[in-house]
Amino acid sequence: MKRFGNLFCNIVDIENLHKAHINARKGKSDYHEVKMVDVDPDYYIQKIHEMLINKTYKTSEYSLKEIYEPKQRTIYKLPYYPDRIVHHAIMQVIQPIWDSVFIYDLYSAIPGKGLHAGSYRVRKFLKDIPNTQYCLKFDISKFYPSMDHDVLIHLISKKIKCKETLNLLEEIIRSVPGVPIGNYLSQYFSNIYLNEFDHWLKEKWGIKYYVRYCDDGVIFHSDKGFLKRLLVEISEYLSELHLKLNPKTNIYPIDKCGVDFLGYHHYRTHTRLRKSSARNLKTRMKEIESGKIKSDVSTVSSVMSSLGWLKHCNSYNLATKLIFGNSAIITIMAECSANLKIRNPMEKFTW
């Protein structure tokens, strides 16, 4: 296996750090720290460069936030300066190393891929009816908090031999127990952590129909007995990584149940928005119409996001009922967009 050296000089390169600032600030131009760096980016980039070169950079203190939807989790947040810029600078250098070795059907934190691409891949697999009779759907319990630092660093060192880069990554990894949800690098670390597991499934077990998004995955096969045996092997493999399967992991017939995955419920002939997502959308539209939710930028963004999800499934009736057929919603969105001087989201979508 090829290992890469001399990466640190690329990470600390002034041009790479400037590019990291440009990428890290996207969608965050109103943040106080972003404005601070924007006043004199050359000065602040130079300061980061000196921190990294002199080995004085240390991960800043995290701010924590508890969220409860879709499930309770602790979100870790680092300051924009210097941490988010440093994380982007690292990612710009190390990402190409692993992107070339990840399996094709990994859809988290991969350029040009994501939830919708993964959903379309599932739909393509379901066209092979004889070989997709059963689904093994797995979920890793408390994945991010359970990732072992020593295991992660060992896996990274299999591809990186640059000691300075390894030391920098180790400092970030060991800055908090487990791997923090919210760090820019965290989702990519999760891909690295399970990369050999993915190849083990594909190469040792010959799994053809497999899609993974972070700690969730689906495996399709013609033989339920085979999937039962495989589930035992998966549990044993993951235990070596200090991971456990969520009790919700199960095996079921696809024709009877469909495949609830990546925000959609997939059937042989059509795909619907997940029921919980549809309920949340209905509630949001009612709150907008009644005035309980203020019509502002976040509201418009929320509607645009919902429209995006609806465009990727068979949801014409739902979209018509909740949005396109609701004159009150259309009027509110149009007025809001005009007042905020942004494009009306309704103009973007035609069914």
Short mmCIF file of C-alpha atoms in Angstrom, two decimals:
data_model
loop_
_atom_site.label_atom_id
_atom_site.label_comp_id
_atom_site.label_asym_id
_atom_site.label_seq_id
_atom_site.Cartn_x
_atom_site.Cartn_y
_atom_site.Cartn_z
CA MET A 1 0.00 0.00 0.00
CA LYS A 2 1.42 3.36 -1.03
CA ARG A 3 2.07 5.79 1.82
CA PHE A 4 2.32 9.53 1.33
CA GLY A 5 4.99 11.78 2.81
CA ASN A 6 5.92 15.48 2.66
CA LEU A 7 2.30 16.57 3.14
CA PHE A 8 2.82 19.08 5.93
CA CYS A 9 4.48 21.63 3.68
CA ASN A 10 1.39 21.54 1.45
CA ILE A 11 -0.95 21.99 4.43
CA VAL A 12 0.90 25.05 5.80
CA ASP A 13 1.43 26.59 2.36
CA ILE A 14 0.12 30.18 2.37
CA GLU A 15 -1.89 29.63 -0.81
CA ASN A 16 -3.48 26.50 0.65
CA LEU A 17 -4.40 28.40 3.83
CA HIS A 18 -5.96 31.25 1.83
CA LYS A 19 -7.98 28.70 -0.14
CA ALA A 20 -9.03 27.09 3.15
CA HIS A 21 -10.33 30.44 4.39
CA ILE A 22 -12.31 30.96 1.18
CA ASN A 23 -13.86 27.48 1.43
CA ALA A 24 -14.47 27.62 5.19
CA ARG A 25 -16.26 30.98 5.01
CA LYS A 26 -18.89 29.84 2.47
CA GLY A 27 -22.32 30.51 3.92
CA LYS A 28 -20.76 32.12 7.00
CA SER A 29 -19.89 35.61 5.80
CA ASP A 30 -22.00 37.17 8.57
CA TYR A 31 -20.05 35.42 11.35
CA HIS A 32 -18.07 37.79 13.58
CA GLU A 33 -14.84 35.79 13.23
CA VAL A 34 -15.20 35.57 9.46
CA LYS A 35 -15.58 39.35 9.24
CA MET A 36 -12.53 39.70 11.47
CA VAL A 37 -10.38 37.60 9.15
CA ASP A 38 -11.82 39.30 6.06
CA VAL A 39 -10.57 42.68 7.29
CA ASP A 40 -6.95 41.55 6.87
CA PRO A 41 -6.77 37.96 5.59
CA ASP A 42 -3.04 38.14 4.84
CA TYR A 43 -2.30 38.92 8.49
CA TYR A 44 -4.49 36.16 9.94
CA ILE A 45 -3.39 33.55 7.41
CA GLN A 46 0.22 34.38 8.22
CA LYS A 47 -0.52 33.91 11.94
CA ILE A 48 -2.00 30.45 11.25
CA HIS A 49 1.00 29.59 9.10
CA GLU A 50 3.33 30.53 11.96
CA MET A 51 1.29 28.52 14.50
CA LEU A 52 1.56 25.40 12.36
CA ILE A 53 5.22 25.86 11.44
CA ASN A 54 6.22 26.57 15.05
CA LYS A 55 4.04 23.71 16.36
CA THR A 56 2.16 26.08 18.67
CA TYR A 57 -1.28 25.36 17.17
CA LYS A 58 -3.58 23.61 19.64
CA THR A 59 -7.24 22.80 19.17
CA SER A 60 -9.37 25.53 20.73
CA GLU A 61 -11.96 24.91 23.40
CA TYR A 62 -15.18 23.43 22.06
CA SER A 63 -18.60 24.92 22.63
CA LEU A 64 -21.27 22.26 23.10
CA LYS A 65 -24.87 22.17 22.00
CA GLU A 66 -27.51 19.51 22.62
CA ILE A 67 -29.91 18.72 19.79
CA TYR A 68 -32.90 16.40 19.97
CA GLU A 69 -33.97 15.91 16.33
CA PRO A 70 -33.81 13.43 14.72
CA LYS A 71 -32.23 12.04 17.89
CA GLN A 72 -30.44 13.42 20.93
CA ARG A 73 -26.81 14.24 20.20
CA THR A 74 -24.10 16.55 21.47
CA ILE A 75 -22.74 18.87 18.79
CA TYR A 76 -19.17 20.15 19.19
CA LYS A 77 -18.31 23.50 17.67
CA LEU A 78 -14.87 25.05 17.20
CA PRO A 79 -14.08 28.72 16.51
CA TYR A 80 -13.76 29.74 12.89
CA TYR A 81 -10.32 31.19 13.53
CA PRO A 82 -7.99 29.38 13.57
CA ASP A 83 -9.56 25.92 13.83
CA ARG A 84 -12.02 25.72 10.95
CA ILE A 85 -9.48 27.23 8.59
CA VAL A 86 -6.87 24.69 9.75
CA HIS A 87 -9.31 21.80 9.26
CA HIS A 88 -10.11 22.90 5.72
CA ALA A 89 -6.40 23.28 4.96
CA ILE A 90 -5.81 19.70 6.13
CA MET A 91 -8.77 18.31 4.20
CA GLN A 92 -7.66 19.95 0.95
CA VAL A 93 -4.43 17.98 1.14
CA ILE A 94 -5.47 14.61 2.56
CA GLN A 95 -8.87 14.11 0.91
CA PRO A 96 -7.51 13.10 -2.53
CA ILE A 97 -5.43 10.38 -0.84
CA TRP A 98 -8.45 8.46 0.44
CA ASP A 99 -11.03 9.36 -2.18
CA SER A 100 -9.16 7.09 -4.56
CA VAL A 101 -9.37 4.07 -2.24
CA PHE A 102 -12.90 4.37 -0.84
CA ILE A 103 -15.49 2.02 -2.36
CA TYR A 104 -17.73 3.53 -5.02
CA ASP A 105 -20.91 3.15 -2.97
CA LEU A 106 -19.83 5.34 -0.05
CA TYR A 107 -21.92 8.50 -0.07
CA SER A 108 -20.96 10.56 3.00
CA ALA A 109 -18.51 13.49 2.70
CA ILE A 110 -17.58 12.53 -0.87
CA PRO A 111 -17.47 15.29 -3.53
CA GLY A 112 -20.32 14.94 -6.01
CA LYS A 113 -22.14 12.44 -3.83
CA GLY A 114 -24.55 12.62 -0.94
CA LEU A 115 -27.96 11.50 0.27
CA HIS A 116 -29.76 11.92 -3.06
CA ALA A 117 -27.03 10.14 -5.04
CA GLY A 118 -27.12 7.27 -2.56
CA SER A 119 -30.89 7.07 -2.88
CA TYR A 120 -30.69 6.82 -6.66
CA ARG A 121 -28.10 4.07 -6.30
CA VAL A 122 -30.50 2.09 -4.09
CA ARG A 123 -33.22 2.49 -6.72
CA LYS A 124 -30.88 1.15 -9.38
CA PHE A 125 -30.03 -1.89 -7.24
CA LEU A 126 -33.70 -2.67 -6.65
CA LYS A 127 -34.19 -3.19 -10.38
CA ASP A 128 -32.35 -6.51 -10.02
CA ILE A 129 -35.32 -8.20 -8.39
CA PRO A 130 -33.97 -11.78 -8.08
CA ASN A 131 -30.79 -10.67 -6.31
CA THR A 132 -32.38 -8.08 -4.02
CA GLN A 133 -35.03 -10.12 -2.24
CA TYR A 134 -33.80 -9.27 1.26
CA CYS A 135 -32.22 -6.26 2.94
CA LEU A 136 -29.78 -6.23 5.83
CA LYS A 137 -30.05 -2.71 7.20
CA PHE A 138 -27.45 -1.89 9.85
CA ASP A 139 -26.82 1.06 12.10
CA ILE A 140 -23.79 1.45 14.38
CA SER A 141 -24.68 2.44 17.91
CA LYS A 142 -23.15 5.71 19.16
CA PHE A 143 -20.70 5.64 16.28
CA TYR A 144 -18.82 8.92 16.71
CA PRO A 145 -18.38 8.68 20.50
CA SER A 146 -17.28 5.04 20.14
CA MET A 147 -14.48 5.55 17.61
CA ASP A 148 -11.18 4.59 19.21
CA HIS A 149 -8.39 7.15 18.84
CA ASP A 150 -5.60 4.58 18.58
CA VAL A 151 -7.45 2.62 15.91
CA LEU A 152 -8.18 5.76 13.88
CA ILE A 153 -4.60 7.01 14.06
CA HIS A 154 -3.32 3.56 13.06
CA LEU A 155 -5.64 3.48 10.04
CA ILE A 156 -4.55 6.97 8.99
CA SER A 157 -0.87 6.02 9.33
CA LYS A 158 -1.39 3.23 6.78
CA LYS A 159 -1.67 5.91 4.10
CA ILE A 160 0.29 8.81 5.60
CA LYS A 161 3.93 8.61 6.67
CA CYS A 162 4.54 12.36 7.09
CA LYS A 163 5.23 12.64 10.84
CA GLU A 164 4.32 16.32 11.09
CA THR A 165 0.95 15.69 9.45
CA LEU A 166 0.31 12.68 11.69
CA ASN A 167 1.18 14.73 14.77
CA LEU A 168 -1.20 17.49 13.70
CA LEU A 169 -4.02 15.02 13.04
CA GLU A 170 -3.37 13.24 16.32
CA GLU A 171 -3.61 16.51 18.24
CA ILE A 172 -7.01 17.19 16.67
CA ILE A 173 -8.23 13.60 17.14
CA ARG A 174 -7.26 13.48 20.83
CA SER A 175 -8.76 16.88 21.60
CA VAL A 176 -11.97 15.29 22.86
CA PRO A 177 -13.18 11.74 23.71
CA GLY A 178 -14.38 9.85 20.65
CA VAL A 179 -14.76 11.82 17.43
CA PRO A 180 -16.81 15.01 17.86
CA ILE A 181 -19.96 15.46 15.80
CA GLY A 182 -19.68 18.90 14.26
CA ASN A 183 -15.98 19.01 13.40
CA TYR A 184 -15.34 19.50 9.69
CA LEU A 185 -12.94 16.54 9.67
CA SER A 186 -15.14 14.19 11.69
CA GLN A 187 -17.32 12.78 8.91
CA TYR A 188 -14.25 12.13 6.82
CA PHE A 189 -12.60 10.38 9.78
CA SER A 190 -15.68 8.15 9.91
CA ASN A 191 -15.10 7.17 6.27
CA ILE A 192 -11.49 6.27 7.03
CA TYR A 193 -12.50 4.32 10.13
CA LEU A 194 -14.82 2.02 8.15
CA ASN A 195 -12.93 1.92 4.85
CA GLU A 196 -11.34 -1.49 5.46
CA PHE A 197 -14.72 -2.79 6.66
CA ASP A 198 -16.25 -1.71 3.33
CA HIS A 199 -13.53 -3.50 1.36
CA TRP A 200 -13.90 -6.57 3.59
CA LEU A 201 -17.59 -6.78 2.66
CA LYS A 202 -16.97 -6.24 -1.03
CA GLU A 203 -13.86 -8.38 -1.49
CA LYS A 204 -14.09 -11.19 1.07
CA TRP A 205 -17.85 -11.65 1.01
CA GLY A 206 -18.46 -10.61 -2.59
CA ILE A 207 -21.25 -8.19 -1.70
CA LYS A 208 -22.46 -6.55 -4.89
CA TYR A 209 -25.34 -4.47 -3.61
CA TYR A 210 -24.12 -2.39 -0.67
CA VAL A 211 -24.55 1.31 0.11
CA ARG A 212 -23.15 3.09 3.16
CA TYR A 213 -23.72 6.58 4.47
CA CYS A 214 -21.62 7.24 7.56
CA ASP A 215 -22.75 4.71 10.22
CA ASP A 216 -25.82 3.49 8.29
CA GLY A 217 -25.73 0.86 5.58
CA VAL A 218 -27.89 -1.46 3.51
CA ILE A 219 -26.91 -4.78 1.96
CA PHE A 220 -29.18 -6.52 -0.56
CA HIS A 221 -29.07 -10.23 -1.33
CA SER A 222 -31.18 -13.08 -2.65
CA ASP A 223 -30.56 -15.37 0.37
CA LYS A 224 -31.86 -14.48 3.81
CA GLY A 225 -29.77 -17.22 5.41
CA PHE A 226 -26.61 -15.75 3.89
CA LEU A 227 -27.45 -12.35 5.37
CA LYS A 228 -28.02 -13.89 8.79
CA ARG A 229 -24.57 -15.47 8.72
CA LEU A 230 -23.07 -12.25 7.42
CA LEU A 231 -24.68 -10.26 10.24
CA VAL A 232 -22.83 -12.38 12.81
CA GLU A 233 -19.55 -11.78 10.97
CA ILE A 234 -20.22 -8.04 10.76
CA SER A 235 -20.87 -7.84 14.48
CA GLU A 236 -17.59 -9.63 15.22
CA TYR A 237 -15.63 -7.45 12.78
CA LEU A 238 -17.00 -4.23 14.23
CA SER A 239 -16.24 -5.36 17.77
CA GLU A 240 -12.55 -5.30 16.82
CA LEU A 241 -13.04 -1.61 16.01
CA HIS A 242 -14.71 -1.10 19.42
CA LEU A 243 -18.09 -0.65 17.73
CA LYS A 244 -21.48 -2.25 18.29
CA LEU A 245 -24.51 -2.61 16.06
CA ASN A 246 -27.67 -0.82 17.05
CA PRO A 247 -30.46 -3.23 18.11
CA LYS A 248 -32.53 -1.75 15.25
CA THR A 249 -30.29 -3.63 12.80
CA ASN A 250 -32.43 -6.23 11.05
CA ILE A 251 -33.06 -8.35 7.96
CA TYR A 252 -36.37 -8.17 6.12
CA PRO A 253 -38.03 -8.90 2.74
CA ILE A 254 -37.83 -5.91 0.41
CA ASP A 255 -41.03 -6.57 -1.55
CA LYS A 256 -43.03 -6.52 1.67
CA CYS A 257 -41.37 -3.63 3.48
CA GLY A 258 -39.47 -1.51 1.00
CA VAL A 259 -36.20 0.13 2.04
CA ASP A 260 -36.31 3.07 4.44
CA PHE A 261 -32.92 4.70 3.93
CA LEU A 262 -31.33 8.14 3.39
CA GLY A 263 -34.55 10.04 4.07
CA TYR A 264 -36.67 8.14 1.55
CA HIS A 265 -38.77 4.99 1.51
CA HIS A 266 -37.74 3.02 -1.57
CA TYR A 267 -40.04 0.56 -3.31
CA ARG A 268 -39.56 -1.36 -6.54
CA THR A 269 -41.79 0.95 -8.54
CA HIS A 270 -41.55 4.29 -6.74
CA THR A 271 -39.88 6.26 -3.96
CA ARG A 272 -41.60 8.35 -1.31
CA LEU A 273 -40.42 10.85 1.25
CA ARG A 274 -39.93 9.20 4.64
CA LYS A 275 -43.11 9.48 6.74
CA SER A 276 -41.44 11.39 9.56
CA SER A 277 -40.01 13.89 7.05
CA ALA A 278 -43.41 14.32 5.42
CA ARG A 279 -45.02 14.95 8.82
CA ASN A 280 -42.37 17.54 9.68
CA LEU A 281 -42.89 19.25 6.33
CA LYS A 282 -46.66 19.41 6.87
CA THR A 283 -46.16 20.91 10.32
CA ARG A 284 -43.69 23.49 9.00
CA MET A 285 -46.02 24.58 6.20
CA LYS A 286 -48.89 25.02 8.65
CA GLU A 287 -46.72 27.09 10.97
CA ILE A 288 -45.58 29.32 8.10
CA GLU A 289 -49.16 29.80 6.92
CA SER A 290 -50.43 30.63 10.42
CA GLY A 291 -47.59 33.02 11.14
CA LYS A 292 -46.10 30.96 13.96
CA ILE A 293 -42.85 30.85 11.98
CA LYS A 294 -41.41 34.20 10.92
CA SER A 295 -40.93 34.61 7.18
CA ASP A 296 -37.20 35.29 6.98
CA VAL A 297 -34.09 33.93 5.28
CA SER A 298 -34.11 30.73 7.35
CA THR A 299 -37.76 30.11 6.45
CA VAL A 300 -37.09 30.53 2.74
CA SER A 301 -34.06 28.24 3.02
CA SER A 302 -36.19 25.67 4.81
CA VAL A 303 -38.81 25.70 2.06
CA MET A 304 -36.15 25.44 -0.65
CA SER A 305 -34.61 22.50 1.15
CA SER A 306 -37.99 20.77 1.37
CA LEU A 307 -38.63 21.38 -2.31
CA GLY A 308 -35.25 19.86 -3.10
CA TRP A 309 -36.14 16.68 -1.22
CA LEU A 310 -39.53 16.46 -2.91
CA LYS A 311 -37.99 16.82 -6.36
CA HIS A 312 -36.01 13.60 -5.83
CA CYS A 313 -38.96 11.30 -5.17
CA ASN A 314 -42.50 10.56 -6.32
CA SER A 315 -44.16 13.37 -4.37
CA TYR A 316 -46.21 15.36 -6.88
CA ASN A 317 -49.41 15.09 -4.82
CA LEU A 318 -47.66 16.03 -1.57
CA ALA A 319 -45.90 19.01 -3.17
CA THR A 320 -49.11 20.19 -4.81
CA LYS A 321 -51.09 19.96 -1.58
CA LEU A 322 -48.55 21.56 0.72
CA ILE A 323 -46.78 24.09 -1.48
CA PHE A 324 -47.74 24.58 -5.11
CA GLY A 325 -51.44 24.19 -4.41
CA ASN A 326 -51.33 26.42 -1.34
CA SER A 327 -51.81 30.02 -2.45
CA ALA A 328 -51.16 31.34 1.06
CA ILE A 329 -47.72 29.70 1.21
CA ILE A 330 -46.82 30.91 -2.28
CA THR A 331 -47.85 34.47 -1.41
CA ILE A 332 -45.89 34.46 1.85
CA MET A 333 -42.78 33.11 0.15
CA ALA A 334 -43.02 35.61 -2.71
CA GLU A 335 -43.45 38.56 -0.34
CA CYS A 336 -40.65 37.34 1.91
CA SER A 337 -38.30 36.91 -1.03
CA ALA A 338 -39.10 40.39 -2.35
CA ASN A 339 -38.54 42.01 1.04
CA LEU A 340 -35.25 40.17 1.54
CA LYS A 341 -34.21 40.82 -2.09
CA ILE A 342 -33.53 37.15 -2.76
CA ARG A 343 -34.91 34.84 -5.40
CA ASN A 344 -38.37 33.45 -4.77
CA PRO A 345 -37.91 29.68 -4.25
CA MET A 346 -41.19 29.02 -6.05
CA GLU A 347 -39.72 30.36 -9.29
CA LYS A 348 -36.97 27.74 -9.28
CA PHE A 349 -39.18 24.68 -9.34
CA THR A 350 -41.55 23.57 -12.07
CA TRP A 351 -42.99 20.08 -11.97
#
